[in-house]
Amino acid sequence: QVRLVESGGGSVQAGESVRLSCAASVYAAYSHAYSQYCMGWFRQAPGKEREAVAHIDSAGNPSYTLSVKGRFTISRDNEEKTLYLRMNTLKPEDTAMYYCAAGLSCSYMIYWGKGTLVTISS
């Protein structure tokens, strides 16, 4: 069982930067270690379907959706059990609820946070 709590959202102007954090708590002695999970960021804009933004696997390899490549950076601190998403050069179309997720496979996330809202105004 993994509990995920996102933070760092807010309202900013276009072109500014925001860093999101996702703190994980791993429960039960039989759970996998945090470092074994693929961690990801997803977002859902109003009226749109949820989309994958970026993920980082257990080896630390990142992957990004095309629309954020070069602007967003995903990273993880396994000692602190924290996932980060540095978002630079933000655009109004980045406005969304951002969710943190964890899975033993990057293609199947099983634990989800409740989200943090990021609003970008032009």
mmCIF file with all atom_site columns, C-alpha atoms in Angstrom:
data_model
loop_
_atom_site.group_PDB
_atom_site.id
_atom_site.type_symbol
_atom_site.label_atom_id
_atom_site.label_alt_id
_atom_site.label_comp_id
_atom_site.label_asym_id
_atom_site.label_entity_id
_atom_site.label_seq_id
_atom_site.pdbx_PDB_ins_code
_atom_site.Cartn_x
_atom_site.Cartn_y
_atom_site.Cartn_z
_atom_site.occupancy
_atom_site.B_iso_or_equiv
_atom_site.pdbx_formal_charge
_atom_site.auth_seq_id
_atom_site.auth_comp_id
_atom_site.auth_asym_id
_atom_site.auth_atom_id
_atom_site.pdbx_PDB_model_num
ATOM 1   C CA . GLN A 1 1   ? 0.000   0.000  0.000   1.00 0.00 ? 1   GLN A CA 1
ATOM 2   C CA . VAL A 1 2   ? 1.369   3.394  -1.028  1.00 0.00 ? 2   VAL A CA 1
ATOM 3   C CA . ARG A 1 3   ? -0.086  6.748  -0.084  1.00 0.00 ? 3   ARG A CA 1
ATOM 4   C CA . LEU A 1 4   ? 0.786   9.687  -2.333  1.00 0.00 ? 4   LEU A CA 1
ATOM 5   C CA . VAL A 1 5   ? 0.344   13.355 -1.461  1.00 0.00 ? 5   VAL A CA 1
ATOM 6   C CA . GLU A 1 6   ? 0.994   16.065 -4.028  1.00 0.00 ? 6   GLU A CA 1
ATOM 7   C CA . SER A 1 7   ? 1.921   19.661 -3.248  1.00 0.00 ? 7   SER A CA 1
ATOM 8   C CA . GLY A 1 8   ? 3.265   22.753 -4.978  1.00 0.00 ? 8   GLY A CA 1
ATOM 9   C CA . GLY A 1 9   ? 0.354   23.693 -7.189  1.00 0.00 ? 9   GLY A CA 1
ATOM 10  C CA . GLY A 1 10  ? -0.923  27.215 -7.518  1.00 0.00 ? 10  GLY A CA 1
ATOM 11  C CA . SER A 1 11  ? -1.644  30.065 -9.908  1.00 0.00 ? 11  SER A CA 1
ATOM 12  C CA . VAL A 1 12  ? 1.160   31.559 -11.983 1.00 0.00 ? 12  VAL A CA 1
ATOM 13  C CA . GLN A 1 13  ? 1.638   33.645 -15.107 1.00 0.00 ? 13  GLN A CA 1
ATOM 14  C CA . ALA A 1 14  ? 2.582   32.173 -18.455 1.00 0.00 ? 14  ALA A CA 1
ATOM 15  C CA . GLY A 1 15  ? 6.326   31.771 -18.766 1.00 0.00 ? 15  GLY A CA 1
ATOM 16  C CA . GLU A 1 16  ? 6.865   31.205 -15.066 1.00 0.00 ? 16  GLU A CA 1
ATOM 17  C CA . SER A 1 17  ? 7.967   28.029 -13.314 1.00 0.00 ? 17  SER A CA 1
ATOM 18  C CA . VAL A 1 18  ? 6.459   25.724 -10.716 1.00 0.00 ? 18  VAL A CA 1
ATOM 19  C CA . ARG A 1 19  ? 7.831   22.689 -8.934  1.00 0.00 ? 19  ARG A CA 1
ATOM 20  C CA . LEU A 1 20  ? 5.441   19.964 -7.849  1.00 0.00 ? 20  LEU A CA 1
ATOM 21  C CA . SER A 1 21  ? 6.283   17.446 -5.165  1.00 0.00 ? 21  SER A CA 1
ATOM 22  C CA . CYS A 1 22  ? 4.761   14.088 -4.362  1.00 0.00 ? 22  CYS A CA 1
ATOM 23  C CA . ALA A 1 23  ? 5.517   12.580 -0.973  1.00 0.00 ? 23  ALA A CA 1
ATOM 24  C CA . ALA A 1 24  ? 5.033   8.837  -0.643  1.00 0.00 ? 24  ALA A CA 1
ATOM 25  C CA . SER A 1 25  ? 4.295   6.731  2.379   1.00 0.00 ? 25  SER A CA 1
ATOM 26  C CA . VAL A 1 26  ? 4.775   3.010  1.995   1.00 0.00 ? 26  VAL A CA 1
ATOM 27  C CA . TYR A 1 27  ? 2.735   0.888  4.363   1.00 0.00 ? 27  TYR A CA 1
ATOM 28  C CA . ALA A 1 28  ? 2.970   -2.740 5.384   1.00 0.00 ? 28  ALA A CA 1
ATOM 29  C CA . ALA A 1 29  ? 6.111   -4.750 5.830   1.00 0.00 ? 29  ALA A CA 1
ATOM 30  C CA . TYR A 1 30  ? 5.427   -6.784 2.709   1.00 0.00 ? 30  TYR A CA 1
ATOM 31  C CA . SER A 1 31  ? 5.180   -3.752 0.416   1.00 0.00 ? 31  SER A CA 1
ATOM 32  C CA . HIS A 1 32  ? 7.710   -3.121 -2.283  1.00 0.00 ? 32  HIS A CA 1
ATOM 33  C CA . ALA A 1 33  ? 10.296  -0.469 -1.536  1.00 0.00 ? 33  ALA A CA 1
ATOM 34  C CA . TYR A 1 34  ? 9.607   2.981  -2.932  1.00 0.00 ? 34  TYR A CA 1
ATOM 35  C CA . SER A 1 35  ? 12.660  2.706  -5.151  1.00 0.00 ? 35  SER A CA 1
ATOM 36  C CA . GLN A 1 36  ? 11.112  -0.270 -6.944  1.00 0.00 ? 36  GLN A CA 1
ATOM 37  C CA . TYR A 1 37  ? 8.141   1.712  -8.208  1.00 0.00 ? 37  TYR A CA 1
ATOM 38  C CA . CYS A 1 38  ? 7.827   3.528  -11.471 1.00 0.00 ? 38  CYS A CA 1
ATOM 39  C CA . MET A 1 39  ? 6.574   7.004  -10.560 1.00 0.00 ? 39  MET A CA 1
ATOM 40  C CA . GLY A 1 40  ? 4.605   9.247  -12.837 1.00 0.00 ? 40  GLY A CA 1
ATOM 41  C CA . TRP A 1 41  ? 2.839   12.560 -13.218 1.00 0.00 ? 41  TRP A CA 1
ATOM 42  C CA . PHE A 1 42  ? -0.494  12.802 -14.967 1.00 0.00 ? 42  PHE A CA 1
ATOM 43  C CA . ARG A 1 43  ? -2.789  15.747 -15.549 1.00 0.00 ? 43  ARG A CA 1
ATOM 44  C CA . GLN A 1 44  ? -6.394  16.395 -16.350 1.00 0.00 ? 44  GLN A CA 1
ATOM 45  C CA . ALA A 1 45  ? -7.559  19.697 -17.749 1.00 0.00 ? 45  ALA A CA 1
ATOM 46  C CA . PRO A 1 46  ? -11.185 20.807 -17.404 1.00 0.00 ? 46  PRO A CA 1
ATOM 47  C CA . GLY A 1 47  ? -13.345 18.957 -19.888 1.00 0.00 ? 47  GLY A CA 1
ATOM 48  C CA . LYS A 1 48  ? -10.498 16.760 -21.071 1.00 0.00 ? 48  LYS A CA 1
ATOM 49  C CA . GLU A 1 49  ? -9.311  13.239 -20.416 1.00 0.00 ? 49  GLU A CA 1
ATOM 50  C CA . ARG A 1 50  ? -6.430  12.513 -18.099 1.00 0.00 ? 50  ARG A CA 1
ATOM 51  C CA . GLU A 1 51  ? -3.079  12.343 -19.868 1.00 0.00 ? 51  GLU A CA 1
ATOM 52  C CA . ALA A 1 52  ? 0.340   11.115 -18.913 1.00 0.00 ? 52  ALA A CA 1
ATOM 53  C CA . VAL A 1 53  ? 2.878   13.901 -18.493 1.00 0.00 ? 53  VAL A CA 1
ATOM 54  C CA . ALA A 1 54  ? 6.075   12.151 -17.447 1.00 0.00 ? 54  ALA A CA 1
ATOM 55  C CA . HIS A 1 55  ? 7.315   9.109  -15.638 1.00 0.00 ? 55  HIS A CA 1
ATOM 56  C CA . ILE A 1 56  ? 10.561  7.917  -14.164 1.00 0.00 ? 56  ILE A CA 1
ATOM 57  C CA . ASP A 1 57  ? 11.304  4.250  -13.768 1.00 0.00 ? 57  ASP A CA 1
ATOM 58  C CA . SER A 1 58  ? 13.056  2.459  -10.924 1.00 0.00 ? 58  SER A CA 1
ATOM 59  C CA . ALA A 1 59  ? 16.408  2.893  -12.673 1.00 0.00 ? 59  ALA A CA 1
ATOM 60  C CA . GLY A 1 60  ? 15.878  6.649  -12.876 1.00 0.00 ? 60  GLY A CA 1
ATOM 61  C CA . ASN A 1 61  ? 15.134  6.834  -16.585 1.00 0.00 ? 61  ASN A CA 1
ATOM 62  C CA . PRO A 1 62  ? 12.690  9.624  -17.411 1.00 0.00 ? 62  PRO A CA 1
ATOM 63  C CA . SER A 1 63  ? 10.131  9.764  -20.183 1.00 0.00 ? 63  SER A CA 1
ATOM 64  C CA . TYR A 1 64  ? 7.996   12.736 -21.255 1.00 0.00 ? 64  TYR A CA 1
ATOM 65  C CA . THR A 1 65  ? 4.978   13.401 -23.364 1.00 0.00 ? 65  THR A CA 1
ATOM 66  C CA . LEU A 1 66  ? 5.893   15.463 -26.410 1.00 0.00 ? 66  LEU A CA 1
ATOM 67  C CA . SER A 1 67  ? 4.095   18.624 -25.333 1.00 0.00 ? 67  SER A CA 1
ATOM 68  C CA . VAL A 1 68  ? 6.249   19.048 -22.210 1.00 0.00 ? 68  VAL A CA 1
ATOM 69  C CA . LYS A 1 69  ? 9.582   17.755 -23.470 1.00 0.00 ? 69  LYS A CA 1
ATOM 70  C CA . GLY A 1 70  ? 12.290  20.333 -22.914 1.00 0.00 ? 70  GLY A CA 1
ATOM 71  C CA . ARG A 1 71  ? 10.147  22.306 -20.459 1.00 0.00 ? 71  ARG A CA 1
ATOM 72  C CA . PHE A 1 72  ? 9.405   19.805 -17.681 1.00 0.00 ? 72  PHE A CA 1
ATOM 73  C CA . THR A 1 73  ? 11.852  17.721 -15.667 1.00 0.00 ? 73  THR A CA 1
ATOM 74  C CA . ILE A 1 74  ? 10.844  14.746 -13.556 1.00 0.00 ? 74  ILE A CA 1
ATOM 75  C CA . SER A 1 75  ? 13.092  13.528 -10.774 1.00 0.00 ? 75  SER A CA 1
ATOM 76  C CA . ARG A 1 76  ? 12.919  11.362 -7.700  1.00 0.00 ? 76  ARG A CA 1
ATOM 77  C CA . ASP A 1 77  ? 14.606  11.162 -4.322  1.00 0.00 ? 77  ASP A CA 1
ATOM 78  C CA . ASN A 1 78  ? 14.372  7.566  -3.161  1.00 0.00 ? 78  ASN A CA 1
ATOM 79  C CA . GLU A 1 79  ? 15.799  8.360  0.267   1.00 0.00 ? 79  GLU A CA 1
ATOM 80  C CA . GLU A 1 80  ? 13.088  10.956 0.880   1.00 0.00 ? 80  GLU A CA 1
ATOM 81  C CA . LYS A 1 81  ? 10.460  8.948  -1.042  1.00 0.00 ? 81  LYS A CA 1
ATOM 82  C CA . THR A 1 82  ? 9.594   12.055 -2.986  1.00 0.00 ? 82  THR A CA 1
ATOM 83  C CA . LEU A 1 83  ? 8.851   12.643 -6.644  1.00 0.00 ? 83  LEU A CA 1
ATOM 84  C CA . TYR A 1 84  ? 9.283   16.036 -8.279  1.00 0.00 ? 84  TYR A CA 1
ATOM 85  C CA . LEU A 1 85  ? 8.135   17.742 -11.446 1.00 0.00 ? 85  LEU A CA 1
ATOM 86  C CA . ARG A 1 86  ? 9.899   20.949 -12.367 1.00 0.00 ? 86  ARG A CA 1
ATOM 87  C CA . MET A 1 87  ? 7.784   22.836 -14.880 1.00 0.00 ? 87  MET A CA 1
ATOM 88  C CA . ASN A 1 88  ? 9.376   25.716 -16.765 1.00 0.00 ? 88  ASN A CA 1
ATOM 89  C CA . THR A 1 89  ? 8.049   28.090 -19.401 1.00 0.00 ? 89  THR A CA 1
ATOM 90  C CA . LEU A 1 90  ? 4.492   27.298 -18.417 1.00 0.00 ? 90  LEU A CA 1
ATOM 91  C CA . LYS A 1 91  ? 1.694   27.869 -20.891 1.00 0.00 ? 91  LYS A CA 1
ATOM 92  C CA . PRO A 1 92  ? -2.038  28.390 -20.325 1.00 0.00 ? 92  PRO A CA 1
ATOM 93  C CA . GLU A 1 93  ? -2.630  24.960 -21.861 1.00 0.00 ? 93  GLU A CA 1
ATOM 94  C CA . ASP A 1 94  ? -0.658  23.419 -18.981 1.00 0.00 ? 94  ASP A CA 1
ATOM 95  C CA . THR A 1 95  ? -3.520  24.368 -16.670 1.00 0.00 ? 95  THR A CA 1
ATOM 96  C CA . ALA A 1 96  ? -4.782  21.163 -15.081 1.00 0.00 ? 96  ALA A CA 1
ATOM 97  C CA . MET A 1 97  ? -5.070  19.064 -11.979 1.00 0.00 ? 97  MET A CA 1
ATOM 98  C CA . TYR A 1 98  ? -1.775  17.238 -11.661 1.00 0.00 ? 98  TYR A CA 1
ATOM 99  C CA . TYR A 1 99  ? -1.700  13.767 -10.165 1.00 0.00 ? 99  TYR A CA 1
ATOM 100 C CA . CYS A 1 100 ? 1.143   11.651 -8.897  1.00 0.00 ? 100 CYS A CA 1
ATOM 101 C CA . ALA A 1 101 ? 0.990   7.907  -9.451  1.00 0.00 ? 101 ALA A CA 1
ATOM 102 C CA . ALA A 1 102 ? 3.019   4.789  -8.690  1.00 0.00 ? 102 ALA A CA 1
ATOM 103 C CA . GLY A 1 103 ? 3.175   1.357  -10.234 1.00 0.00 ? 103 GLY A CA 1
ATOM 104 C CA . LEU A 1 104 ? 5.489   -1.610 -10.451 1.00 0.00 ? 104 LEU A CA 1
ATOM 105 C CA . SER A 1 105 ? 5.166   -1.171 -14.206 1.00 0.00 ? 105 SER A CA 1
ATOM 106 C CA . CYS A 1 106 ? 5.295   2.216  -15.901 1.00 0.00 ? 106 CYS A CA 1
ATOM 107 C CA . SER A 1 107 ? 2.416   1.135  -18.116 1.00 0.00 ? 107 SER A CA 1
ATOM 108 C CA . TYR A 1 108 ? 0.123   0.372  -15.188 1.00 0.00 ? 108 TYR A CA 1
ATOM 109 C CA . MET A 1 109 ? -0.131  2.745  -12.247 1.00 0.00 ? 109 MET A CA 1
ATOM 110 C CA . ILE A 1 110 ? -1.902  1.342  -9.233  1.00 0.00 ? 110 ILE A CA 1
ATOM 111 C CA . TYR A 1 111 ? -1.594  4.058  -6.602  1.00 0.00 ? 111 TYR A CA 1
ATOM 112 C CA . TRP A 1 112 ? -2.779  7.622  -7.121  1.00 0.00 ? 112 TRP A CA 1
ATOM 113 C CA . GLY A 1 113 ? -2.671  10.861 -5.193  1.00 0.00 ? 113 GLY A CA 1
ATOM 114 C CA . LYS A 1 114 ? -5.581  13.276 -4.926  1.00 0.00 ? 114 LYS A CA 1
ATOM 115 C CA . GLY A 1 115 ? -3.957  15.898 -7.123  1.00 0.00 ? 115 GLY A CA 1
ATOM 116 C CA . THR A 1 116 ? -2.754  19.482 -6.971  1.00 0.00 ? 116 THR A CA 1
ATOM 117 C CA . LEU A 1 117 ? -4.160  22.231 -9.170  1.00 0.00 ? 117 LEU A CA 1
ATOM 118 C CA . VAL A 1 118 ? -1.920  24.288 -11.425 1.00 0.00 ? 118 VAL A CA 1
ATOM 119 C CA . THR A 1 119 ? -3.434  27.316 -13.142 1.00 0.00 ? 119 THR A CA 1
ATOM 120 C CA . ILE A 1 120 ? -1.525  29.359 -15.689 1.00 0.00 ? 120 ILE A CA 1
ATOM 121 C CA . SER A 1 121 ? -2.870  32.702 -16.812 1.00 0.00 ? 121 SER A CA 1
ATOM 122 C CA . SER A 1 122 ? -1.793  34.507 -19.967 1.00 0.00 ? 122 SER A CA 1
#
